[in-house]
Coordinates of C-alpha atoms in Angstrom, one line a residue:
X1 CA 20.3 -45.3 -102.0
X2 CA 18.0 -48.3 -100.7
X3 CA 14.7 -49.1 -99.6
X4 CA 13.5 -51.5 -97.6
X5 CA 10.4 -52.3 -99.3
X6 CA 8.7 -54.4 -96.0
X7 CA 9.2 -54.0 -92.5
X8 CA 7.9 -53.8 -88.8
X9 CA 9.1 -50.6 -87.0
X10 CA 5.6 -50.6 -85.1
X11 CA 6.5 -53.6 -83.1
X12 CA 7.7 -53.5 -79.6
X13 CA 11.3 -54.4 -80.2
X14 CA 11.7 -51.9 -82.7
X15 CA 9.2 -49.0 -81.7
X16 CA 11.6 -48.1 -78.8
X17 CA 14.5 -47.6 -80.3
X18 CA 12.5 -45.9 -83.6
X19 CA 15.2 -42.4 -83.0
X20 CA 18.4 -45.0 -83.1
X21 CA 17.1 -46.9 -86.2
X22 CA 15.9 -44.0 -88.3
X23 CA 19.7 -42.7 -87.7
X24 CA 21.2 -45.8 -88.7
X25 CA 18.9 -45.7 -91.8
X26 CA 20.5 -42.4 -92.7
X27 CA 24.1 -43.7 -92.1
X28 CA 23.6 -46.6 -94.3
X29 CA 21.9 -44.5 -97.4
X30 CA 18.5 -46.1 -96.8
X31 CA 16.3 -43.3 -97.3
X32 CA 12.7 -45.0 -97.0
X33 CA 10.9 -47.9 -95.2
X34 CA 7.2 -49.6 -95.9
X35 CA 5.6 -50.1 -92.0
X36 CA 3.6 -53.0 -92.4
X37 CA 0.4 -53.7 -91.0
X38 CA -0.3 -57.3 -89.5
X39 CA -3.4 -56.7 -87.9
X40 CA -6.4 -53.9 -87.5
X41 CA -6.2 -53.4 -83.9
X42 CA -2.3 -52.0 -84.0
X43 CA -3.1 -50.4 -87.6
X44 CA -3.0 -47.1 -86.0
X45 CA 0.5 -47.3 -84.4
X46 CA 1.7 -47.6 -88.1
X47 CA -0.3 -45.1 -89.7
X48 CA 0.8 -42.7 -87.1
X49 CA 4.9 -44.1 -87.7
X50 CA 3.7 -42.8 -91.7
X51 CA 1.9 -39.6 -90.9
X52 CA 5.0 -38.4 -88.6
X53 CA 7.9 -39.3 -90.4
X54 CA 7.9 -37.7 -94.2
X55 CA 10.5 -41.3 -95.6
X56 CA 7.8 -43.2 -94.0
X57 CA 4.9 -44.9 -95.8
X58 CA 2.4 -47.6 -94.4
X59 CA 0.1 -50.6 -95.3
X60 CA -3.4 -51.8 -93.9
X61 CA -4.0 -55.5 -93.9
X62 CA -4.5 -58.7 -91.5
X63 CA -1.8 -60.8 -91.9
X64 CA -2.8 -64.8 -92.5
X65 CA -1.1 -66.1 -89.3
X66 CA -4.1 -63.8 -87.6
X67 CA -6.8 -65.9 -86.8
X68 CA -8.4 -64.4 -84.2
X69 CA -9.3 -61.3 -85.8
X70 CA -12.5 -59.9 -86.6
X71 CA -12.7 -60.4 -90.3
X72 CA -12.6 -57.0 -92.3
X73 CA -14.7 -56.7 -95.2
X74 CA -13.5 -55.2 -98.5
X75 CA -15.3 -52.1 -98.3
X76 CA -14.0 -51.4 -94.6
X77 CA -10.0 -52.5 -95.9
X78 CA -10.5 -49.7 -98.7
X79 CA -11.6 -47.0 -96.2
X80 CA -8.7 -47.5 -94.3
X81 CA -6.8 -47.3 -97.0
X82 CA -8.6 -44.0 -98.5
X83 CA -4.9 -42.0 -96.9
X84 CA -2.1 -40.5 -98.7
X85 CA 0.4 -42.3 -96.3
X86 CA -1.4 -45.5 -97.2
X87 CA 0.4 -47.1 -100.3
X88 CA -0.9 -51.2 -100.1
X89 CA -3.2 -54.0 -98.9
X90 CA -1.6 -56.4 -96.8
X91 CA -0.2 -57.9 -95.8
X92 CA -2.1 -60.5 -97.1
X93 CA -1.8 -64.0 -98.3
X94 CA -2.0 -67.8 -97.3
X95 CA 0.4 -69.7 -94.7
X96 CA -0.3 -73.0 -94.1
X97 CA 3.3 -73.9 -92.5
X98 CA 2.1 -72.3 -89.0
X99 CA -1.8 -72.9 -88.9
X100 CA -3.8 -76.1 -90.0
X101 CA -6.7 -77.5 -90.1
X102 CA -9.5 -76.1 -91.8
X103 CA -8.3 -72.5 -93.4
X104 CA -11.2 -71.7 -95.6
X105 CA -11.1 -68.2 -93.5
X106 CA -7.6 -67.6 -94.6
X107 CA -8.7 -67.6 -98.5
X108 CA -11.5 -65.9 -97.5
X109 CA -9.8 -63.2 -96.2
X110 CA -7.2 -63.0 -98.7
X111 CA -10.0 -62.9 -101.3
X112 CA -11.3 -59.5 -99.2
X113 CA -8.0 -57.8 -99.3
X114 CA -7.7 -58.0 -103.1
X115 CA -11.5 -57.3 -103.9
X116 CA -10.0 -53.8 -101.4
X117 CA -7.1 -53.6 -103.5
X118 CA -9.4 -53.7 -106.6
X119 CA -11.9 -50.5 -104.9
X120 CA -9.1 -48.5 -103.8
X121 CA -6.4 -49.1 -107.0
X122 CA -3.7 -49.8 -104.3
X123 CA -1.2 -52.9 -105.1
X124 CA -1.1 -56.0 -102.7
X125 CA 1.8 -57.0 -100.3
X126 CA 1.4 -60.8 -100.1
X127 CA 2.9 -63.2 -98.3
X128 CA 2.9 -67.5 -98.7
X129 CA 4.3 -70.1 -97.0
X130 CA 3.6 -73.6 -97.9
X131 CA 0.9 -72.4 -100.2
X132 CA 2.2 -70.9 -103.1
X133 CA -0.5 -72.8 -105.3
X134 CA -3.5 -71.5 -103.4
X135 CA -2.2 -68.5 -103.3
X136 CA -1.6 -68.2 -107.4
X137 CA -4.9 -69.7 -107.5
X138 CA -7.1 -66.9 -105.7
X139 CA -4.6 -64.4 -107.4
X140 CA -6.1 -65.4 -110.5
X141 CA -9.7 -65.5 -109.8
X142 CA -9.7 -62.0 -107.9
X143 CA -7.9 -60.5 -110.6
X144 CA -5.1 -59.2 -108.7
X145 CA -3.0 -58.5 -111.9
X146 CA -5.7 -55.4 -112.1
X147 CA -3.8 -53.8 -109.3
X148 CA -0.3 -56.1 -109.4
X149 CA 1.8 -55.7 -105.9
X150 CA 4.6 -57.4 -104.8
X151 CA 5.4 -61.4 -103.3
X152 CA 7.4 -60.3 -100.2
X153 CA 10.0 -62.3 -98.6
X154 CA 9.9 -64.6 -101.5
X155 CA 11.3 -68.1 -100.7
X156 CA 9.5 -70.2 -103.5
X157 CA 10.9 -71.4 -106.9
X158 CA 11.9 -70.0 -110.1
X159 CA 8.6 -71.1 -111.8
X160 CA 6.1 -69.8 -108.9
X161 CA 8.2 -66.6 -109.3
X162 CA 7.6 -66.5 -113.1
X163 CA 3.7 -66.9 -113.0
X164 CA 3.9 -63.6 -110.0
X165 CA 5.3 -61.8 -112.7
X166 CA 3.3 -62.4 -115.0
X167 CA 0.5 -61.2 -113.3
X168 CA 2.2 -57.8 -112.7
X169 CA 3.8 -58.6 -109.3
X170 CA 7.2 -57.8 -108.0
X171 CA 9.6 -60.6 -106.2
X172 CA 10.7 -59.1 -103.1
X173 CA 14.2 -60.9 -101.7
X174 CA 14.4 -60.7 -97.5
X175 CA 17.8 -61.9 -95.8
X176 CA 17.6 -64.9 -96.2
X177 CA 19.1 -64.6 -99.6
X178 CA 22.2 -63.8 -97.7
X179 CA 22.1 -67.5 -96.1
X180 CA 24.0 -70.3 -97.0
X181 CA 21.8 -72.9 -97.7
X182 CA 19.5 -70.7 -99.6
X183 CA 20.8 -71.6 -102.5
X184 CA 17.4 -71.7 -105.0
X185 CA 16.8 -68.4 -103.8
X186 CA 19.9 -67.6 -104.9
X187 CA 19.0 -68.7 -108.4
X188 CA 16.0 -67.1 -108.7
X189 CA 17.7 -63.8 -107.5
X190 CA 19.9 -64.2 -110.6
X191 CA 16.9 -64.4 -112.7
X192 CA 14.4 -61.9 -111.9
X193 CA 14.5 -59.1 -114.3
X194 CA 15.9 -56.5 -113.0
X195 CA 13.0 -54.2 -113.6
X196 CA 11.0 -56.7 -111.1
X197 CA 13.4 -56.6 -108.1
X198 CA 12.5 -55.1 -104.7
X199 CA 14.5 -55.4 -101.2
X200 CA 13.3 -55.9 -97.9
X201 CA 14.1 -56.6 -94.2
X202 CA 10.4 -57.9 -92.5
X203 CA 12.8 -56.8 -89.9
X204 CA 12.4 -57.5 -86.7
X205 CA 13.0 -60.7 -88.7
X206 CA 15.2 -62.2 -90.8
X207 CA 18.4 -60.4 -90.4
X208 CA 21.1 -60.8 -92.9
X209 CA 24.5 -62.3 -92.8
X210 CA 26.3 -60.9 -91.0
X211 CA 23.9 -59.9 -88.4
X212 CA 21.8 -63.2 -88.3
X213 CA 20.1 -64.5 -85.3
X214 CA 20.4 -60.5 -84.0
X215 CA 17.7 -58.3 -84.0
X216 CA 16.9 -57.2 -87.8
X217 CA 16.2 -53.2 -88.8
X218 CA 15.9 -51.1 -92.3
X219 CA 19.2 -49.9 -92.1
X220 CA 20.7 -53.8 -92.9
X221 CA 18.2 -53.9 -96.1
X222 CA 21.7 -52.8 -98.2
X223 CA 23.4 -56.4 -97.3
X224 CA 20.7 -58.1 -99.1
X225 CA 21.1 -55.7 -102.1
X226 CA 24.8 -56.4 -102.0
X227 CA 24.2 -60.1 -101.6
X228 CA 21.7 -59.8 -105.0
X229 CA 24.4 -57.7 -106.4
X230 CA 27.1 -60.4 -105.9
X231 CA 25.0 -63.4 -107.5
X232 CA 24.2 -61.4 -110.5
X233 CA 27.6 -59.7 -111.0
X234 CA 27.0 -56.4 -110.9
X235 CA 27.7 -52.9 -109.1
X236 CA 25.9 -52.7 -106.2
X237 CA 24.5 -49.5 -107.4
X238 CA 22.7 -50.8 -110.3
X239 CA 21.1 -53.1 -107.6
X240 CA 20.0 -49.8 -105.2
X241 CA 18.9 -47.8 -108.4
X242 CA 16.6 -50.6 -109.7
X243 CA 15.2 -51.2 -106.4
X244 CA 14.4 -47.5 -105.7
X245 CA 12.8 -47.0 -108.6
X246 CA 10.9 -50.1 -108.5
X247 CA 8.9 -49.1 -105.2
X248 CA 9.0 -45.7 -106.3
X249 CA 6.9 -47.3 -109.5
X250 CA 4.9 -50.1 -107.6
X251 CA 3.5 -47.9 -105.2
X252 CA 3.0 -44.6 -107.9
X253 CA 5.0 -42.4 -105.6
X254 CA 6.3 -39.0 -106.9
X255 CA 9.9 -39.6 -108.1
X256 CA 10.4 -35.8 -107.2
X257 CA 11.0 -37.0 -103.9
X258 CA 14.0 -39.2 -104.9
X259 CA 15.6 -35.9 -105.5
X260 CA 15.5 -35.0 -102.1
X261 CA 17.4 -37.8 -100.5

């Protein structure tokens, strides 16, 4: 069985086929999804994706391509987050690819969502892109190993990897391990302890070989397992056990329920 540790189903191209998708989940053994929240206005459609569907869990966070968003303070991020169906903060994080410019409110706001993390003892989803130093930076000075999380969608290097890890956080491989020219991605897949390994889709993103350039969805989140599987040279179903049990340990979720799937 998999998980896809990060993904979107509250987004238009997604939301209206939700019935289609959860059944293709189900055909390809991938028995829970994390809805991620990008923004506070829409944090309700995800909650509500959570609170309806029992293989369902959900996130609160602004992501850091959001800049017009009314900044949420830490005390307001862990109130939202004060729900059973509420597992993480985020997502969170620095991007400096797609914005510019001054982006002093970016770490500012990243620096709320872990102080929330702290309050509420709920690990971080964090993204980065073109910032991984930054983003290790504030890490450290918030003390986000307190509550530990997970680097999603990682596309960094081996050593950025290394000092996630050792501040308690989990490497999170999208798709794009499945691409060709990916190809230090594909050595740090081989080298992430196992016990540190988490899969993903950020669908409506990112959609694996074969399926890239379509429309991504949970149920593909088992290509990327069997893509990790490959590089490291083993069964695919140590790769969908050590995932599974991963989340199921990040997010302090009842392993009871593992049994039901």
């Amino acid at each position: 069985m998999f998980i896809d540790s990060h993904c979107h189903l509250d987004f238009p191209d997604l939301a209206k086929d939700l019935d289609i998708l959860l059944g293709n989940m189900r055909e390809n053994q991938v028995t829970h999804a994390l809805c991620v929240s990008v923004d506070l206005p829409n944090f309700p459609r995800v909650l509500a994706l959570a609170e309806k569907h029992q293989n369902l869990f959900a996130s609160v966070g602004i992501h850091p391509d959001y800049e017009n968003q009314r900044e949420p303070s830490a005390d307001e991020l862990a109130g939202l987050a004060d729900h059973p169906k509420i597992i993480a903060i985020g997502e969170t994080g620095l991007d400096y690819y797609r914005l510019q410019g001054d982006l002093e409110w970016q770490r500012e706001r990243f620096r709320q969502h872990i102080r929330a993390a702290k309050k509420i003892r709920k690990p971080l989803i964090i993204h980065t892109r073109s910032a991984a130093i930054d983003t290790l930076r504030i890490m450290q000075e918030e003390g986000a190993h307190e509550v530990g999380g997970v680097m999603h969608c990682f596309t960094e290097s081996w050593e950025i990897a290394e000092q996630a890890i050792a501040m308690n956080f989990y490497i999170s491989f999208s798709g794009i391990v499945t691409f060709k020219n990916a190809v230090t991605l594909k050595e740090v897949a081989k080298n992430v302890p196992l016990s540190r390994i988490l899969i993903e889709t950020d669908s409506p993103y990112l959609a694996p070989v074969p399926f890239r350039g379509k429309t991504n969805q949970p149920a593909f989140v088992r290509y990327v397992a069997e893509e990790i599987a490959k590089l490291r040279q083993v069964p695919i179903n140590e790769i969908a056990t050590a995932t599974t049990h991963n989340f199921f340990d990040l997010f302090k979720l009842n392993k009871n329920e593992l049994q039901s799937h």
